[in-house]
PDB file of C-alpha atoms in Angstrom:
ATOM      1  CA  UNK A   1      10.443   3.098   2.263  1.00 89.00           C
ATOM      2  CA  UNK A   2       8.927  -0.076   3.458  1.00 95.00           C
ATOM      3  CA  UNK A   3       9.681  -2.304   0.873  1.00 96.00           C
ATOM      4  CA  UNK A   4       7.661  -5.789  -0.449  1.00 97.00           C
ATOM      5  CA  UNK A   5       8.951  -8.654  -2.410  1.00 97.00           C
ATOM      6  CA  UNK A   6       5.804  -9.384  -4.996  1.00 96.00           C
ATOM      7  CA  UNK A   7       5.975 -13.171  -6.725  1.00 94.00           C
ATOM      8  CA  UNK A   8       4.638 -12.919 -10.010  1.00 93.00           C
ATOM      9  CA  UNK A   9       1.871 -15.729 -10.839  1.00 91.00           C
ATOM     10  CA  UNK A  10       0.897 -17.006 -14.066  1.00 91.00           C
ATOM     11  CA  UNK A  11      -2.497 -15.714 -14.118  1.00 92.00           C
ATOM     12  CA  UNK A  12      -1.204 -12.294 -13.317  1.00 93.00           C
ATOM     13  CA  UNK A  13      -0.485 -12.020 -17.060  1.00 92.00           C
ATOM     14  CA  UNK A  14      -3.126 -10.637 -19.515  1.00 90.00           C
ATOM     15  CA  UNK A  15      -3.152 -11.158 -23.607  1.00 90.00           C
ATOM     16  CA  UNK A  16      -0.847  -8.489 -23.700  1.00 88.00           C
ATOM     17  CA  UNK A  17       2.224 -10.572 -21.947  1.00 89.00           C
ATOM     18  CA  UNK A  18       2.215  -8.027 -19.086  1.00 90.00           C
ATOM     19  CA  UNK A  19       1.030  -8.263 -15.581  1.00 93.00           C
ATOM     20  CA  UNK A  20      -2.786  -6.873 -15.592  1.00 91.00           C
ATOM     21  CA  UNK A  21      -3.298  -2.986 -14.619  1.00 90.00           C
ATOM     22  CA  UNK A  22      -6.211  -4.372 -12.200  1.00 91.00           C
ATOM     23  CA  UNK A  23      -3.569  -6.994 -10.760  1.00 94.00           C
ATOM     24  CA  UNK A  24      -1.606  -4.024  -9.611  1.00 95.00           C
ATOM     25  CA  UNK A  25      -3.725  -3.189  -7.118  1.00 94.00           C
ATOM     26  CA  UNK A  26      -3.349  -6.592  -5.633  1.00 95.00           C
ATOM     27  CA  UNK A  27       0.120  -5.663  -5.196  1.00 96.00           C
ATOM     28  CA  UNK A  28      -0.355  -2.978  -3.560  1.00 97.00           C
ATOM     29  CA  UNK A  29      -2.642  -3.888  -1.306  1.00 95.00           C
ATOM     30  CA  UNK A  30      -0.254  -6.970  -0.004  1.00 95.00           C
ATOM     31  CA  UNK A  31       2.644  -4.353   0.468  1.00 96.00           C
ATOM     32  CA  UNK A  32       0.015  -2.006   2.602  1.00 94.00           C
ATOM     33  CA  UNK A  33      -1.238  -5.078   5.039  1.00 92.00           C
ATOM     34  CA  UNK A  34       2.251  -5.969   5.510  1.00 94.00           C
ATOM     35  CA  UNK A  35       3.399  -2.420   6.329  1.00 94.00           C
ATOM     36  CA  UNK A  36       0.445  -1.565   8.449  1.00 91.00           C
ATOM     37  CA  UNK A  37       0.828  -5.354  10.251  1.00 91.00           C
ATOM     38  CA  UNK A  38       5.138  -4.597  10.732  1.00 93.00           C
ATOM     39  CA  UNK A  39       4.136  -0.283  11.507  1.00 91.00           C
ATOM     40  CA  UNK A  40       1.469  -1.767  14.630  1.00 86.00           C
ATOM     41  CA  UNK A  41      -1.422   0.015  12.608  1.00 86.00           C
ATOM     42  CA  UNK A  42      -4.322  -2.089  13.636  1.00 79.00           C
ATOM     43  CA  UNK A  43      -6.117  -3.672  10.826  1.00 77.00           C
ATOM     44  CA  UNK A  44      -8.325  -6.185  11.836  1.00 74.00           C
ATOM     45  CA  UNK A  45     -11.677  -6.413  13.701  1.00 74.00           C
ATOM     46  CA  UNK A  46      -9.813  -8.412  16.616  1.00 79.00           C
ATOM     47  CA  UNK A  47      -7.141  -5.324  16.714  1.00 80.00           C
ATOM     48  CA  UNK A  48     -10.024  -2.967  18.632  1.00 82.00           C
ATOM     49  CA  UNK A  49     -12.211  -0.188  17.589  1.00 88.00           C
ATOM     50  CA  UNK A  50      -9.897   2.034  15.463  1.00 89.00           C
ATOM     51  CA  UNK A  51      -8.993   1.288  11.727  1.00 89.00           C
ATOM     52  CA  UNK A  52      -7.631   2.272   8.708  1.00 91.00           C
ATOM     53  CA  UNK A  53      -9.865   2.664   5.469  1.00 91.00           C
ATOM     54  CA  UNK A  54      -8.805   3.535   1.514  1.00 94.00           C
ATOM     55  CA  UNK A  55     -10.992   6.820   0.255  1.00 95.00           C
ATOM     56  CA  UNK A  56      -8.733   7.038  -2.484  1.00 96.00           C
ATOM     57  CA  UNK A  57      -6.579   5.429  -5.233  1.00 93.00           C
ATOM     58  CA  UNK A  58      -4.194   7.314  -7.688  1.00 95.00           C
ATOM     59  CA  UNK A  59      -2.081   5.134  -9.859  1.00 96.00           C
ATOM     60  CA  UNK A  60       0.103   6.265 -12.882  1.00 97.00           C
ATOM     61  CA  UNK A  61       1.443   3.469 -15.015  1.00 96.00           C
ATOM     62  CA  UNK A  62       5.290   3.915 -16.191  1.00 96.00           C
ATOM     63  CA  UNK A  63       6.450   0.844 -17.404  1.00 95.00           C
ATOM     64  CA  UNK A  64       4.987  -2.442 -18.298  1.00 94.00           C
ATOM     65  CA  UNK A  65       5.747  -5.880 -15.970  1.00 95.00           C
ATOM     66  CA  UNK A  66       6.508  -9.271 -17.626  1.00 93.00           C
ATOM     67  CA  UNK A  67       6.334 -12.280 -16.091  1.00 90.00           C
ATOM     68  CA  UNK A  68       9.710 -13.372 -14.740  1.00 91.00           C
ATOM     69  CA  UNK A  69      10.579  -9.339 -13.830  1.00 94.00           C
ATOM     70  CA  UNK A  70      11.626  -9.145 -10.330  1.00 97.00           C
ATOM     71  CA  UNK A  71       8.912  -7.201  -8.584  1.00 97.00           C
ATOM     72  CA  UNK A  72       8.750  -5.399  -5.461  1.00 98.00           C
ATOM     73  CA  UNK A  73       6.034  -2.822  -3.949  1.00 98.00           C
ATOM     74  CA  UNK A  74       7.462   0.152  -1.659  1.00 97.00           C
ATOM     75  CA  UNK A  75       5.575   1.586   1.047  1.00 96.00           C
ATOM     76  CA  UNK A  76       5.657   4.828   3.747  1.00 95.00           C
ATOM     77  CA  UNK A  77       3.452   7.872   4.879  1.00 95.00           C
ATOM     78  CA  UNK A  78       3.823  10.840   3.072  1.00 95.00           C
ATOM     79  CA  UNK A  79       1.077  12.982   4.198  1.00 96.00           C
ATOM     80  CA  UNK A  80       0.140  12.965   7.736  1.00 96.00           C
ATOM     81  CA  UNK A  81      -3.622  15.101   8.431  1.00 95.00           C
ATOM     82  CA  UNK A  82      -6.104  14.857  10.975  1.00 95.00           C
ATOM     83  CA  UNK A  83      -8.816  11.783   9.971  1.00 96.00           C
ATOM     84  CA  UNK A  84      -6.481  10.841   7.333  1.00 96.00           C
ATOM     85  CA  UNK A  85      -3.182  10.748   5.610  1.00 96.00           C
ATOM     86  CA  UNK A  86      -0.981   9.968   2.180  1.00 96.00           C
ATOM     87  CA  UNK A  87       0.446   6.961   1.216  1.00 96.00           C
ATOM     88  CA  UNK A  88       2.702   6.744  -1.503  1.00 97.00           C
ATOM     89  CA  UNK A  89       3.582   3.338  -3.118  1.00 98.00           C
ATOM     90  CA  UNK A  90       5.650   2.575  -5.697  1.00 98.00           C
ATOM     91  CA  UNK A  91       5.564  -0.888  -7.707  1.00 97.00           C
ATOM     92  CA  UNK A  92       9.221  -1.657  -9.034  1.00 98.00           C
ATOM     93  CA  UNK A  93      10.008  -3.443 -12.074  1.00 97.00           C
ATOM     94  CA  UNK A  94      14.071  -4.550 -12.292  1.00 97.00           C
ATOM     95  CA  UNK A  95      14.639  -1.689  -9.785  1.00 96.00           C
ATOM     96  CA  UNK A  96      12.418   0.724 -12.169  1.00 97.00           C
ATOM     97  CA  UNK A  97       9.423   2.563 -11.314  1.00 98.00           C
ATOM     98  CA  UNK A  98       6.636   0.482 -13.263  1.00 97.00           C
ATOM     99  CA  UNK A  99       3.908   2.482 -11.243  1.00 97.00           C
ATOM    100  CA  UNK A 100       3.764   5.164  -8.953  1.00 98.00           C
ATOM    101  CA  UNK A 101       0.211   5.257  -6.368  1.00 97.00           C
ATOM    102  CA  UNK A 102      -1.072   7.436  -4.344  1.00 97.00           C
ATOM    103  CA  UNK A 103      -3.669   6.344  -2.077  1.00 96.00           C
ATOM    104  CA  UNK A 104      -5.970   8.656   0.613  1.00 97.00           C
ATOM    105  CA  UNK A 105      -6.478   7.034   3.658  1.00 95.00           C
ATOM    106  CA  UNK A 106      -8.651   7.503   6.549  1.00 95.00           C
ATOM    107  CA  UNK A 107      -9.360   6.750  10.654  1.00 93.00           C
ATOM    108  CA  UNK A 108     -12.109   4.698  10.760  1.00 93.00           C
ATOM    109  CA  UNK A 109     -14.371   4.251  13.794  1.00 92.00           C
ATOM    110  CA  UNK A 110     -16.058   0.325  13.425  1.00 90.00           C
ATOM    111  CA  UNK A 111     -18.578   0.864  16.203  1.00 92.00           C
ATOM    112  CA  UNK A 112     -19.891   4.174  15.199  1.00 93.00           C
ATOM    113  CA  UNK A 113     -19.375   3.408  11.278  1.00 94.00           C
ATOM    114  CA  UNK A 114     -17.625   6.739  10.411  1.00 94.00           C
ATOM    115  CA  UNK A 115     -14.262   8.835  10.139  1.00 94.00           C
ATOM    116  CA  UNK A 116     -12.929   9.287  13.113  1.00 95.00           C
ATOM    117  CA  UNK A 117      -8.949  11.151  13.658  1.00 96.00           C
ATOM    118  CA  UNK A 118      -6.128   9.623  14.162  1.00 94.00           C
ATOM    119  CA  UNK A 119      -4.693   8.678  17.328  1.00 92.00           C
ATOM    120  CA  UNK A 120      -1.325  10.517  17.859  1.00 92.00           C
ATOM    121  CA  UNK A 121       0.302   7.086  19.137  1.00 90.00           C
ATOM    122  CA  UNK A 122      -0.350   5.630  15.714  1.00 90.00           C
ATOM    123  CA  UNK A 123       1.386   8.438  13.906  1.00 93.00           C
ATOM    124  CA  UNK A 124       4.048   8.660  15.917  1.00 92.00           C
ATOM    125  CA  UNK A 125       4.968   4.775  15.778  1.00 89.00           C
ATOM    126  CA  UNK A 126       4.640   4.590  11.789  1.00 91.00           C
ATOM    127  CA  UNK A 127       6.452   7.572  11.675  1.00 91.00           C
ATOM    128  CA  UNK A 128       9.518   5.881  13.267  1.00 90.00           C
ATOM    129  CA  UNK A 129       8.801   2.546  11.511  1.00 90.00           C
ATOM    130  CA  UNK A 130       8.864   4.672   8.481  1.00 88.00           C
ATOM    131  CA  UNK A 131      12.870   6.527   9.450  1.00 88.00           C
ATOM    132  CA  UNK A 132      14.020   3.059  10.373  1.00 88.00           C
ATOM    133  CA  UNK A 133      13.378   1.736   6.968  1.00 82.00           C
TER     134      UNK A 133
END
């Protein structure tokens, strides 16, 4: 798995002295951009036609985060279907599972504004990217 080094900020931390469920999201979000940016998935307007959208979000919360845990977000395919796929991510706490996600993604078209499949090329490079690490 692709893995993320998260730093923890100050206002990450809610009333209860633990990183905010919402904030976890964040997280994952800035281990997905990096994977898709190091995998070659194209993410961004300039990138062409063809993109990657979330149509789903699963998380299930194991363990609470403090603030000076060390945090890092892991990230690889684990479904591959036509328009979309599976990606599992896991938020680590101390080398712990803190939170497990599941997250549906599809092929997006931006010119014709709809799901479109995806390209063989792009499954075939994350899927190496994803044995290498």
């Amino acid at each position: 798995m692709y893995t993320t080094p998260i730093q923890l900020r100050f206002n990450d931390i809610d009333q209860m002295g633990h990183v905010n469920n919402a904030v976890i999201m964040e997280y994952f979000d800035l281990g997905k951009s990096l994977y898709f940016k190091d995998s070659g998935v194209p993410v961004t307007p300039d990138e062409g036609d063809f993109c990657v959208m979330i149509v789903h979000y699963e998380l299930s919360f194991k363990k609470q985060i403090r603030y000076h845990d060390k945090v890092e977000v892991q990230t690889c395919v684990s479904r591959w279907g036509n328009k979309s796929f599976d990606l599992t991510q896991l938020c680590l706490c101390n080398g712990e599972v803190a939170v497990e996600g599941k997250i549906v993604m599809s092929g997006y078209s931006r010119s014709a504004h709809a799901a479109v499949p995806i390209p063989e090329e792009i499954k075939e490079m994350v899927s190496r990217f994803d044995q290498e690490n």
